[in-house]
């Protein structure tokens, strides 16, 4: 064998750089379902199903193309392959097949990249790591852009990428409609009456024989893992992924940006695309998503504000986050700027809580392995940070519970943006708020036994209680942050009024009660 070409579970793109010089007579594709990847964090059943079904469909497609595929498949027998890692399975294949070289596209997880390199080094086999051309910006290009900068600003990077790629540009220097960013226009709520039309949600897909086999396997082998399989409806093939993109462009893009921060009872997706999982395992390419959105704008199917909001997530935020990950790893994972050390409360796994907003958000996580970005950041993430969760523990929870979580995208978004564990590399301030924010952006507080405006008492909102406690607890660490100045002044006023002591006592009681109910996971 000339080349053993590794295809990881998040690299299911048919235009992979691995195939540029692939010789069916001398090379083989290698893919592996690995127990450790489903159990090192207790993966949501839908996350496991999505990855394994997509991998098996991709394997079958490669074989149909005439390529040899060496595929390690898990069975329902939990005793078999228990705890085995990529390294364990790869080591065995190298020993039996004796390839001259191992090739892999840049993995999306520093741990996996290190493990593969170690195995090849031990076996004395050359390892060829190829650039991941799925992304607009290479790791080296981002490093060059970041070089010498004291602060990495997303907006600066985003504008550079727009100019470089010619995306939504009137000419070489100026954006269409004379504005780079329409974020301020994209913060509408549904008011008190709710959406003025039926929200269709993303396209759903039925299980074929391959997917059904995986569903049965997951229930048999990982039936005690969190989450439910009852509503699994994701596409797992390239063809179906493209159908889902077209459906989003047609039905939801015209209102995506406007309501991208809104939340409403019973609406897990609102106008969000739910394409992140498909992009992150590369069944979709960001370029085709950007092109489809721009075409919708040019045909006047969607306004510039809605299209720019979608494009910014792809060519701006997604690329920026990946760049930060590889620029700062591996030490980035150890960052804990606020010295938070608590483990995740049990309701982050099972949704059993009286807080209506958390219960609603967790029902979406359990049913779909998904919530949109505001529920992630301003409900679940906000609460975890103010509670004092260890930022890496929050990242591990996110990796376990979200279908679209890959280490490169999860870690900077969770440890950095959500938990402020990196001290401001990704987010310029901690994203904390009282219950009043949730009340403004949703109808979740209606009927909840907690009152968003109260910080003390039996009906005090835990968000509001923990908000003031969080600011007081971290006052010294945050006092140099200009964006926090007004919030910290309000802490001083509460202290001067003698209100802070009772609030902090209530916060301590909350934390003790949540810590006293450990999760089964």
Short mmCIF file of C-alpha atoms in Angstrom, two decimals:
data_model
loop_
_atom_site.label_atom_id
_atom_site.label_comp_id
_atom_site.label_asym_id
_atom_site.label_seq_id
_atom_site.Cartn_x
_atom_site.Cartn_y
_atom_site.Cartn_z
CA UNK A 1 0.00 0.00 0.00
CA UNK A 2 1.30 3.43 -0.97
CA UNK A 3 -0.99 5.73 1.04
CA UNK A 4 -3.39 4.99 3.90
CA UNK A 5 -5.75 7.96 3.64
CA UNK A 6 -7.53 8.77 6.88
CA UNK A 7 -11.07 10.17 6.71
CA UNK A 8 -12.21 11.40 10.14
CA UNK A 9 -15.84 11.69 11.15
CA UNK A 10 -15.90 15.44 10.57
CA UNK A 11 -14.24 15.25 7.13
CA UNK A 12 -16.95 13.82 4.91
CA UNK A 13 -16.38 16.10 1.93
CA UNK A 14 -16.15 14.49 -1.47
CA UNK A 15 -13.71 17.21 -2.62
CA UNK A 16 -11.22 16.48 0.17
CA UNK A 17 -7.57 17.20 -0.63
CA UNK A 18 -6.93 13.51 0.08
CA UNK A 19 -8.47 12.62 -3.26
CA UNK A 20 -6.33 15.00 -5.37
CA UNK A 21 -3.63 12.36 -5.80
CA UNK A 22 -5.56 9.22 -4.91
CA UNK A 23 -4.63 6.06 -6.82
CA UNK A 24 -7.28 3.31 -6.44
CA UNK A 25 -4.63 0.71 -7.33
CA UNK A 26 -2.20 1.75 -4.60
CA UNK A 27 -4.10 3.71 -1.93
CA UNK A 28 -6.90 2.95 0.53
CA UNK A 29 -9.37 5.04 2.53
CA UNK A 30 -9.39 4.40 6.27
CA UNK A 31 -12.36 5.24 8.50
CA UNK A 32 -13.08 4.18 12.07
CA UNK A 33 -15.98 4.25 14.47
CA UNK A 34 -14.26 4.54 17.84
CA UNK A 35 -15.78 3.87 21.24
CA UNK A 36 -13.65 6.50 22.96
CA UNK A 37 -15.10 9.27 20.78
CA UNK A 38 -18.60 8.49 22.07
CA UNK A 39 -17.71 7.93 25.71
CA UNK A 40 -14.84 10.28 26.71
CA UNK A 41 -17.76 12.64 27.18
CA UNK A 42 -21.20 10.96 27.44
CA UNK A 43 -22.35 11.84 23.93
CA UNK A 44 -25.98 12.64 23.22
CA UNK A 45 -27.63 9.76 21.37
CA UNK A 46 -28.42 12.00 18.38
CA UNK A 47 -24.80 13.14 18.16
CA UNK A 48 -23.61 9.52 17.96
CA UNK A 49 -26.32 8.65 15.44
CA UNK A 50 -25.54 11.62 13.22
CA UNK A 51 -21.82 10.91 13.01
CA UNK A 52 -22.05 7.14 12.55
CA UNK A 53 -24.84 7.29 9.98
CA UNK A 54 -23.10 10.01 7.96
CA UNK A 55 -19.83 8.06 8.09
CA UNK A 56 -21.47 4.83 6.90
CA UNK A 57 -23.20 6.60 4.03
CA UNK A 58 -19.90 8.24 3.05
CA UNK A 59 -18.13 4.85 3.22
CA UNK A 60 -20.73 3.32 0.91
CA UNK A 61 -20.33 6.22 -1.50
CA UNK A 62 -16.56 5.77 -1.61
CA UNK A 63 -16.87 2.08 -2.30
CA UNK A 64 -19.32 2.84 -5.09
CA UNK A 65 -16.60 5.08 -6.59
CA UNK A 66 -14.28 2.07 -6.71
CA UNK A 67 -12.06 3.02 -3.78
CA UNK A 68 -10.97 0.50 -1.18
CA UNK A 69 -12.28 1.50 2.25
CA UNK A 70 -10.88 -0.06 5.41
CA UNK A 71 -13.70 0.59 7.87
CA UNK A 72 -13.79 -0.20 11.58
CA UNK A 73 -17.44 -0.62 12.57
CA UNK A 74 -18.80 -0.78 16.11
CA UNK A 75 -21.43 -3.31 17.15
CA UNK A 76 -24.04 -3.44 19.90
CA UNK A 77 -21.69 -5.49 22.09
CA UNK A 78 -20.40 -2.89 24.57
CA UNK A 79 -17.62 -5.21 25.66
CA UNK A 80 -16.06 -5.15 22.21
CA UNK A 81 -13.71 -2.24 21.52
CA UNK A 82 -14.59 -0.65 24.87
CA UNK A 83 -12.45 2.44 25.41
CA UNK A 84 -10.46 2.03 22.18
CA UNK A 85 -9.14 5.24 20.66
CA UNK A 86 -8.25 6.36 17.12
CA UNK A 87 -4.68 5.51 17.97
CA UNK A 88 -5.52 1.95 19.01
CA UNK A 89 -7.42 1.20 15.81
CA UNK A 90 -4.96 3.00 13.53
CA UNK A 91 -1.98 1.26 15.09
CA UNK A 92 -3.52 -2.13 14.32
CA UNK A 93 -4.21 -1.17 10.69
CA UNK A 94 -0.68 0.14 10.12
CA UNK A 95 0.73 -3.12 11.48
CA UNK A 96 -1.40 -5.28 9.18
CA UNK A 97 -1.40 -3.17 5.98
CA UNK A 98 2.14 -1.72 6.19
CA UNK A 99 1.46 1.50 4.23
CA UNK A 100 4.44 3.53 3.05
CA UNK A 101 2.72 6.70 4.19
CA UNK A 102 -0.31 7.90 6.18
CA UNK A 103 -2.16 10.94 4.86
CA UNK A 104 -4.76 13.01 6.68
CA UNK A 105 -6.36 16.41 6.24
CA UNK A 106 -5.80 18.74 9.22
CA UNK A 107 -7.97 17.29 12.02
CA UNK A 108 -10.44 19.57 13.81
CA UNK A 109 -9.28 18.42 17.24
CA UNK A 110 -5.80 19.02 18.64
CA UNK A 111 -6.06 15.85 20.73
CA UNK A 112 -6.76 13.70 17.66
CA UNK A 113 -4.02 15.35 15.62
CA UNK A 114 -1.49 14.66 18.38
CA UNK A 115 -2.67 11.07 18.73
CA UNK A 116 -2.35 10.32 15.01
CA UNK A 117 1.13 11.88 14.89
CA UNK A 118 2.23 9.80 17.89
CA UNK A 119 1.02 6.54 16.35
CA UNK A 120 2.78 7.22 13.04
CA UNK A 121 5.97 8.25 14.81
CA UNK A 122 5.97 5.07 16.91
CA UNK A 123 5.35 2.95 13.81
CA UNK A 124 8.04 4.71 11.81
CA UNK A 125 5.56 5.69 9.08
CA UNK A 126 5.67 9.03 7.32
CA UNK A 127 2.68 11.26 8.13
CA UNK A 128 1.48 13.77 5.54
CA UNK A 129 -0.93 16.39 6.98
CA UNK A 130 -2.77 18.26 4.22
CA UNK A 131 -4.34 21.71 4.35
CA UNK A 132 -8.10 21.66 4.91
CA UNK A 133 -9.35 23.49 1.84
CA UNK A 134 -12.93 23.39 3.16
CA UNK A 135 -12.19 26.65 4.98
CA UNK A 136 -11.67 30.06 3.38
CA UNK A 137 -8.73 30.94 5.62
CA UNK A 138 -5.87 28.55 6.27
CA UNK A 139 -4.30 28.15 9.70
CA UNK A 140 -1.12 29.80 8.39
CA UNK A 141 -3.01 32.71 6.83
CA UNK A 142 -4.82 33.41 10.09
CA UNK A 143 -1.54 33.26 12.00
CA UNK A 144 -0.06 35.81 9.59
CA UNK A 145 -3.10 38.08 10.03
CA UNK A 146 -2.96 37.81 13.83
CA UNK A 147 0.79 38.38 14.00
CA UNK A 148 1.74 41.44 16.02
CA UNK A 149 -1.84 42.23 17.05
CA UNK A 150 -2.40 42.72 20.78
CA UNK A 151 -6.14 42.17 20.39
CA UNK A 152 -7.93 40.04 17.80
CA UNK A 153 -11.06 41.83 16.61
CA UNK A 154 -13.66 39.79 14.72
CA UNK A 155 -14.97 42.79 12.79
CA UNK A 156 -11.49 43.60 11.47
CA UNK A 157 -10.99 40.00 10.35
CA UNK A 158 -14.48 39.83 8.84
CA UNK A 159 -13.97 42.93 6.72
CA UNK A 160 -10.61 41.64 5.54
CA UNK A 161 -12.22 38.36 4.48
CA UNK A 162 -15.09 40.11 2.69
CA UNK A 163 -12.62 42.19 0.67
CA UNK A 164 -10.33 39.26 -0.05
CA UNK A 165 -13.13 36.98 -1.22
CA UNK A 166 -15.22 39.69 -2.90
CA UNK A 167 -18.30 38.77 -0.88
CA UNK A 168 -21.13 41.33 -0.73
CA UNK A 169 -18.81 44.02 -2.06
CA UNK A 170 -19.85 47.00 -4.21
CA UNK A 171 -16.24 47.34 -5.36
CA UNK A 172 -12.79 46.33 -4.11
CA UNK A 173 -13.03 48.48 -0.97
CA UNK A 174 -16.68 49.20 -0.22
CA UNK A 175 -19.51 46.87 0.91
CA UNK A 176 -22.87 46.72 -0.80
CA UNK A 177 -25.41 49.12 0.70
CA UNK A 178 -22.50 51.05 2.31
CA UNK A 179 -22.60 49.02 5.53
CA UNK A 180 -20.43 46.14 6.70
CA UNK A 181 -22.61 44.93 9.53
CA UNK A 182 -26.38 44.91 10.07
CA UNK A 183 -26.27 43.35 13.53
CA UNK A 184 -28.17 46.26 15.10
CA UNK A 185 -31.07 45.62 12.71
CA UNK A 186 -31.18 41.94 13.62
CA UNK A 187 -32.36 41.98 17.23
CA UNK A 188 -36.13 41.94 16.87
CA UNK A 189 -38.37 40.05 19.28
CA UNK A 190 -41.77 38.49 18.71
CA UNK A 191 -43.30 40.92 21.19
CA UNK A 192 -46.08 39.73 23.46
CA UNK A 193 -48.21 38.10 20.77
CA UNK A 194 -45.63 35.84 19.16
CA UNK A 195 -44.68 35.15 15.53
CA UNK A 196 -47.10 36.62 12.98
CA UNK A 197 -46.90 33.51 10.82
CA UNK A 198 -46.39 29.78 11.19
CA UNK A 199 -42.68 29.01 11.48
CA UNK A 200 -41.96 25.97 9.34
CA UNK A 201 -38.60 25.09 10.84
CA UNK A 202 -35.82 23.26 8.99
CA UNK A 203 -36.43 20.39 6.60
CA UNK A 204 -36.80 16.93 8.18
CA UNK A 205 -35.55 13.60 6.85
CA UNK A 206 -36.73 10.06 7.49
CA UNK A 207 -34.34 7.26 8.38
CA UNK A 208 -33.28 4.93 5.57
CA UNK A 209 -32.03 1.40 6.27
CA UNK A 210 -28.50 2.54 7.11
CA UNK A 211 -29.69 5.22 9.53
CA UNK A 212 -32.23 2.90 11.10
CA UNK A 213 -29.47 0.38 11.73
CA UNK A 214 -27.47 3.09 13.50
CA UNK A 215 -30.49 4.18 15.54
CA UNK A 216 -30.92 0.60 16.74
CA UNK A 217 -27.19 0.31 17.48
CA UNK A 218 -27.14 3.54 19.52
CA UNK A 219 -30.14 2.52 21.59
CA UNK A 220 -28.60 -0.91 22.25
CA UNK A 221 -25.04 0.19 22.96
CA UNK A 222 -25.44 3.69 24.37
CA UNK A 223 -29.02 3.59 25.61
CA UNK A 224 -28.00 5.08 28.96
CA UNK A 225 -26.50 8.18 27.34
CA UNK A 226 -28.35 11.53 27.57
CA UNK A 227 -30.80 12.78 24.98
CA UNK A 228 -33.61 11.24 22.97
CA UNK A 229 -33.72 9.67 19.51
CA UNK A 230 -37.45 10.17 19.04
CA UNK A 231 -37.06 13.30 16.90
CA UNK A 232 -33.91 12.50 14.97
CA UNK A 233 -34.49 14.03 11.51
CA UNK A 234 -31.12 15.27 10.26
CA UNK A 235 -29.80 14.66 6.74
CA UNK A 236 -26.78 12.36 6.67
CA UNK A 237 -25.83 12.47 2.97
CA UNK A 238 -24.44 15.13 0.69
CA UNK A 239 -27.58 15.13 -1.45
CA UNK A 240 -29.95 15.62 1.47
CA UNK A 241 -27.68 18.27 3.00
CA UNK A 242 -28.01 20.31 -0.20
CA UNK A 243 -31.78 19.91 -0.08
CA UNK A 244 -31.78 21.29 3.46
CA UNK A 245 -29.72 24.30 2.35
CA UNK A 246 -32.13 25.08 -0.49
CA UNK A 247 -35.10 24.74 1.85
CA UNK A 248 -33.58 27.19 4.34
CA UNK A 249 -32.84 29.75 1.64
CA UNK A 250 -36.41 29.50 0.36
CA UNK A 251 -38.36 29.43 3.64
CA UNK A 252 -36.32 30.97 6.46
CA UNK A 253 -33.49 33.20 5.18
CA UNK A 254 -35.85 36.16 4.52
CA UNK A 255 -36.46 36.39 8.28
CA UNK A 256 -33.32 34.78 9.66
CA UNK A 257 -31.40 37.92 10.56
CA UNK A 258 -34.37 39.87 11.83
CA UNK A 259 -35.27 37.27 14.45
CA UNK A 260 -31.94 35.52 14.99
CA UNK A 261 -31.90 36.52 18.69
CA UNK A 262 -35.58 35.83 19.39
CA UNK A 263 -36.89 32.91 21.46
CA UNK A 264 -40.44 31.56 21.71
CA UNK A 265 -42.14 28.63 23.39
CA UNK A 266 -42.25 25.53 21.21
CA UNK A 267 -39.88 26.97 18.59
CA UNK A 268 -36.57 25.15 18.82
CA UNK A 269 -35.22 26.56 15.54
CA UNK A 270 -37.18 29.78 14.81
CA UNK A 271 -35.66 30.94 11.48
CA UNK A 272 -32.22 29.45 12.04
CA UNK A 273 -30.82 27.16 9.36
CA UNK A 274 -29.58 24.24 11.49
CA UNK A 275 -26.88 23.81 8.84
CA UNK A 276 -24.01 24.01 11.36
CA UNK A 277 -23.77 20.25 11.87
CA UNK A 278 -23.70 19.66 8.10
CA UNK A 279 -21.01 22.29 7.63
CA UNK A 280 -18.94 20.97 10.51
CA UNK A 281 -18.73 17.43 9.12
CA UNK A 282 -18.33 18.97 5.64
CA UNK A 283 -21.38 17.58 3.90
CA UNK A 284 -21.84 21.24 2.97
CA UNK A 285 -19.18 23.72 1.91
CA UNK A 286 -19.42 27.29 3.30
CA UNK A 287 -18.84 28.69 -0.19
CA UNK A 288 -22.02 27.12 -1.57
CA UNK A 289 -23.98 28.41 1.44
CA UNK A 290 -22.63 31.94 0.95
CA UNK A 291 -23.31 31.78 -2.79
CA UNK A 292 -26.89 30.62 -2.22
CA UNK A 293 -27.54 33.46 0.23
CA UNK A 294 -26.05 36.08 -2.10
CA UNK A 295 -28.15 34.78 -4.97
CA UNK A 296 -31.24 35.19 -2.77
CA UNK A 297 -30.23 38.82 -2.15
CA UNK A 298 -29.56 39.51 -5.80
CA UNK A 299 -32.95 38.07 -6.74
CA UNK A 300 -34.58 40.19 -4.00
CA UNK A 301 -35.78 37.11 -2.17
CA UNK A 302 -34.06 38.27 1.05
CA UNK A 303 -32.91 41.68 2.27
CA UNK A 304 -29.29 42.64 2.78
CA UNK A 305 -29.71 42.65 6.59
CA UNK A 306 -30.86 39.04 6.65
CA UNK A 307 -28.29 37.86 4.12
CA UNK A 308 -25.37 39.72 5.71
CA UNK A 309 -26.23 38.25 9.11
CA UNK A 310 -26.03 34.74 7.66
CA UNK A 311 -22.88 35.42 5.62
CA UNK A 312 -21.14 36.93 8.67
CA UNK A 313 -21.53 33.67 10.56
CA UNK A 314 -19.82 31.74 7.77
CA UNK A 315 -17.04 33.91 6.41
CA UNK A 316 -16.50 35.85 9.62
CA UNK A 317 -17.28 34.13 12.89
CA UNK A 318 -16.73 30.50 11.83
CA UNK A 319 -13.34 31.24 10.24
CA UNK A 320 -12.29 33.53 13.10
CA UNK A 321 -13.09 30.91 15.74
CA UNK A 322 -11.11 28.23 13.92
CA UNK A 323 -8.17 30.59 13.58
CA UNK A 324 -8.19 31.39 17.30
CA UNK A 325 -8.33 27.68 18.17
CA UNK A 326 -5.20 26.73 16.23
CA UNK A 327 -3.40 29.96 17.12
CA UNK A 328 -3.83 29.44 20.87
CA UNK A 329 -3.90 25.66 21.34
CA UNK A 330 -2.97 23.62 23.30
CA UNK A 331 -2.59 26.06 26.22
CA UNK A 332 -5.95 27.67 25.37
CA UNK A 333 -7.83 24.71 26.84
CA UNK A 334 -6.25 25.42 30.25
CA UNK A 335 -7.40 29.02 30.46
CA UNK A 336 -9.68 29.96 33.34
CA UNK A 337 -9.57 33.73 33.73
CA UNK A 338 -12.28 33.85 36.41
CA UNK A 339 -10.95 30.83 38.36
CA UNK A 340 -14.33 29.08 38.13
CA UNK A 341 -14.28 25.45 39.28
CA UNK A 342 -17.81 24.04 39.67
CA UNK A 343 -19.12 21.04 37.76
CA UNK A 344 -22.29 21.27 35.68
CA UNK A 345 -25.60 21.01 37.58
CA UNK A 346 -27.71 17.95 36.80
CA UNK A 347 -30.42 19.92 34.96
CA UNK A 348 -27.89 20.63 32.21
CA UNK A 349 -28.20 16.93 31.38
CA UNK A 350 -31.86 16.16 32.02
CA UNK A 351 -33.68 19.53 31.95
CA UNK A 352 -35.31 18.97 35.33
CA UNK A 353 -35.65 22.50 36.71
CA UNK A 354 -38.32 25.08 37.60
CA UNK A 355 -36.57 27.77 35.55
CA UNK A 356 -38.83 27.96 32.50
CA UNK A 357 -36.18 29.36 30.13
CA UNK A 358 -33.67 26.65 31.05
CA UNK A 359 -36.34 23.96 30.86
CA UNK A 360 -37.35 25.11 27.37
CA UNK A 361 -33.75 25.36 26.16
CA UNK A 362 -32.87 21.97 27.59
CA UNK A 363 -35.93 20.38 25.97
CA UNK A 364 -34.46 21.50 22.64
CA UNK A 365 -31.07 20.04 23.55
CA UNK A 366 -32.59 16.72 24.64
CA UNK A 367 -34.97 16.44 21.67
CA UNK A 368 -32.64 17.70 18.93
CA UNK A 369 -29.07 17.97 20.22
CA UNK A 370 -29.43 21.62 19.31
CA UNK A 371 -30.37 25.10 20.47
CA UNK A 372 -29.79 28.27 18.52
CA UNK A 373 -27.03 30.67 19.54
CA UNK A 374 -28.98 32.89 21.95
CA UNK A 375 -30.21 29.95 24.01
CA UNK A 376 -26.63 28.65 24.06
CA UNK A 377 -25.06 31.99 24.99
CA UNK A 378 -27.64 33.94 26.98
CA UNK A 379 -29.63 31.17 28.66
CA UNK A 380 -27.50 28.07 29.22
CA UNK A 381 -24.07 29.69 28.88
CA UNK A 382 -24.99 32.79 30.87
CA UNK A 383 -26.36 30.70 33.74
CA UNK A 384 -23.33 28.37 33.79
CA UNK A 385 -20.88 31.27 33.90
CA UNK A 386 -22.71 33.15 36.66
CA UNK A 387 -23.07 29.91 38.61
CA UNK A 388 -19.30 29.46 38.44
CA UNK A 389 -18.96 26.39 36.20
CA UNK A 390 -15.46 25.35 35.23
CA UNK A 391 -15.15 26.67 31.65
CA UNK A 392 -13.62 23.44 30.35
CA UNK A 393 -16.36 21.41 32.05
CA UNK A 394 -18.88 23.59 30.20
CA UNK A 395 -17.02 22.86 26.95
CA UNK A 396 -17.12 19.11 27.65
CA UNK A 397 -20.86 19.34 28.34
CA UNK A 398 -21.33 21.18 25.03
CA UNK A 399 -19.24 18.57 23.21
CA UNK A 400 -21.42 15.85 24.71
CA UNK A 401 -24.84 17.38 24.10
CA UNK A 402 -24.68 19.22 20.76
CA UNK A 403 -24.74 17.47 17.40
CA UNK A 404 -22.72 20.22 15.74
CA UNK A 405 -19.91 20.35 18.32
CA UNK A 406 -16.37 19.79 17.03
CA UNK A 407 -13.45 20.75 19.26
CA UNK A 408 -12.20 23.60 17.04
CA UNK A 409 -15.58 25.32 17.02
CA UNK A 410 -16.80 24.36 20.49
CA UNK A 411 -13.82 25.33 22.62
CA UNK A 412 -13.45 29.03 21.63
CA UNK A 413 -17.24 29.45 21.65
CA UNK A 414 -17.76 27.85 25.06
CA UNK A 415 -14.62 28.43 27.11
CA UNK A 416 -14.03 31.77 25.40
CA UNK A 417 -17.17 33.54 24.20
CA UNK A 418 -19.66 31.97 26.60
CA UNK A 419 -17.69 31.50 29.83
CA UNK A 420 -15.05 34.25 29.44
CA UNK A 421 -12.47 31.66 30.44
CA UNK A 422 -9.92 33.08 27.99
CA UNK A 423 -10.10 36.51 29.61
CA UNK A 424 -11.20 38.32 26.47
CA UNK A 425 -9.48 36.68 23.50
CA UNK A 426 -12.79 35.89 21.77
CA UNK A 427 -15.36 38.01 23.59
CA UNK A 428 -14.48 41.50 24.80
CA UNK A 429 -16.61 41.14 27.95
CA UNK A 430 -18.49 38.48 29.92
CA UNK A 431 -21.94 37.92 28.42
CA UNK A 432 -23.97 38.08 31.63
CA UNK A 433 -27.49 39.36 32.22
CA UNK A 434 -30.39 39.24 34.64
CA UNK A 435 -33.63 37.45 33.90
CA UNK A 436 -34.93 40.66 32.33
CA UNK A 437 -32.97 39.93 29.14
CA UNK A 438 -34.68 36.56 28.75
CA UNK A 439 -38.04 38.21 29.47
CA UNK A 440 -37.42 40.79 26.74
CA UNK A 441 -36.31 38.30 24.09
CA UNK A 442 -38.87 35.54 24.72
CA UNK A 443 -42.14 34.55 26.35
CA UNK A 444 -40.38 32.03 28.58
CA UNK A 445 -40.89 34.06 31.77
CA UNK A 446 -44.68 34.09 31.35
CA UNK A 447 -46.02 31.59 33.84
CA UNK A 448 -42.59 30.86 35.35
CA UNK A 449 -42.66 30.77 39.14
CA UNK A 450 -39.63 33.07 39.22
CA UNK A 451 -39.88 36.83 38.69
CA UNK A 452 -37.14 38.20 36.40
CA UNK A 453 -36.93 41.52 38.23
CA UNK A 454 -36.37 40.01 41.70
CA UNK A 455 -32.99 39.03 43.14
CA UNK A 456 -34.09 37.98 46.64
CA UNK A 457 -36.94 35.83 47.93
CA UNK A 458 -38.63 32.54 47.12
CA UNK A 459 -39.76 33.83 43.73
CA UNK A 460 -36.49 35.57 42.85
CA UNK A 461 -35.12 34.69 39.40
CA UNK A 462 -31.89 32.68 39.73
CA UNK A 463 -30.48 34.60 36.74
CA UNK A 464 -31.00 37.91 38.53
CA UNK A 465 -29.63 36.65 41.83
CA UNK A 466 -26.56 35.12 40.24
CA UNK A 467 -25.99 38.16 38.01
CA UNK A 468 -25.34 40.48 40.95
CA UNK A 469 -23.37 37.82 42.78
CA UNK A 470 -21.23 37.17 39.67
CA UNK A 471 -20.37 40.84 39.27
CA UNK A 472 -19.56 41.25 42.97
CA UNK A 473 -17.53 38.04 43.02
CA UNK A 474 -15.46 39.10 40.01
CA UNK A 475 -15.40 42.84 40.59
CA UNK A 476 -11.62 43.03 40.97
CA UNK A 477 -10.96 40.89 37.87
CA UNK A 478 -13.34 42.93 35.70
CA UNK A 479 -12.72 46.49 36.89
CA UNK A 480 -10.21 47.17 34.10
CA UNK A 481 -12.75 46.28 31.39
CA UNK A 482 -14.30 49.51 30.08
CA UNK A 483 -17.31 47.66 28.69
CA UNK A 484 -18.18 46.51 32.22
CA UNK A 485 -17.88 49.93 33.89
CA UNK A 486 -21.61 50.71 34.12
CA UNK A 487 -22.51 47.24 35.39
CA UNK A 488 -19.84 47.42 38.07
CA UNK A 489 -21.03 50.88 39.16
CA UNK A 490 -24.43 49.34 39.78
CA UNK A 491 -22.79 46.72 42.01
CA UNK A 492 -21.31 49.53 44.10
CA UNK A 493 -24.75 51.12 44.40
CA UNK A 494 -26.27 47.83 45.57
CA UNK A 495 -23.52 47.48 48.13
CA UNK A 496 -24.05 51.03 49.38
CA UNK A 497 -27.77 50.36 49.74
CA UNK A 498 -27.03 47.26 51.80
CA UNK A 499 -28.72 44.95 49.26
CA UNK A 500 -25.73 42.92 48.16
CA UNK A 501 -25.24 40.79 51.26
CA UNK A 502 -28.69 39.18 51.10
CA UNK A 503 -28.34 38.63 47.35
CA UNK A 504 -25.02 36.84 47.79
CA UNK A 505 -26.42 34.67 50.58
CA UNK A 506 -29.23 33.60 48.24
CA UNK A 507 -26.71 32.89 45.49
CA UNK A 508 -24.73 30.66 47.85
CA UNK A 509 -27.90 28.76 48.71
CA UNK A 510 -28.70 28.27 45.02
CA UNK A 511 -25.25 26.90 44.26
CA UNK A 512 -25.38 24.51 47.19
CA UNK A 513 -28.79 23.16 46.16
CA UNK A 514 -27.69 22.59 42.56
CA UNK A 515 -24.43 20.96 43.57
CA UNK A 516 -26.31 18.60 45.88
CA UNK A 517 -28.01 16.85 42.94
CA UNK A 518 -25.20 15.27 40.89
CA UNK A 519 -25.99 14.01 37.44
CA UNK A 520 -25.91 10.33 36.53
CA UNK A 521 -23.37 11.35 33.87
#
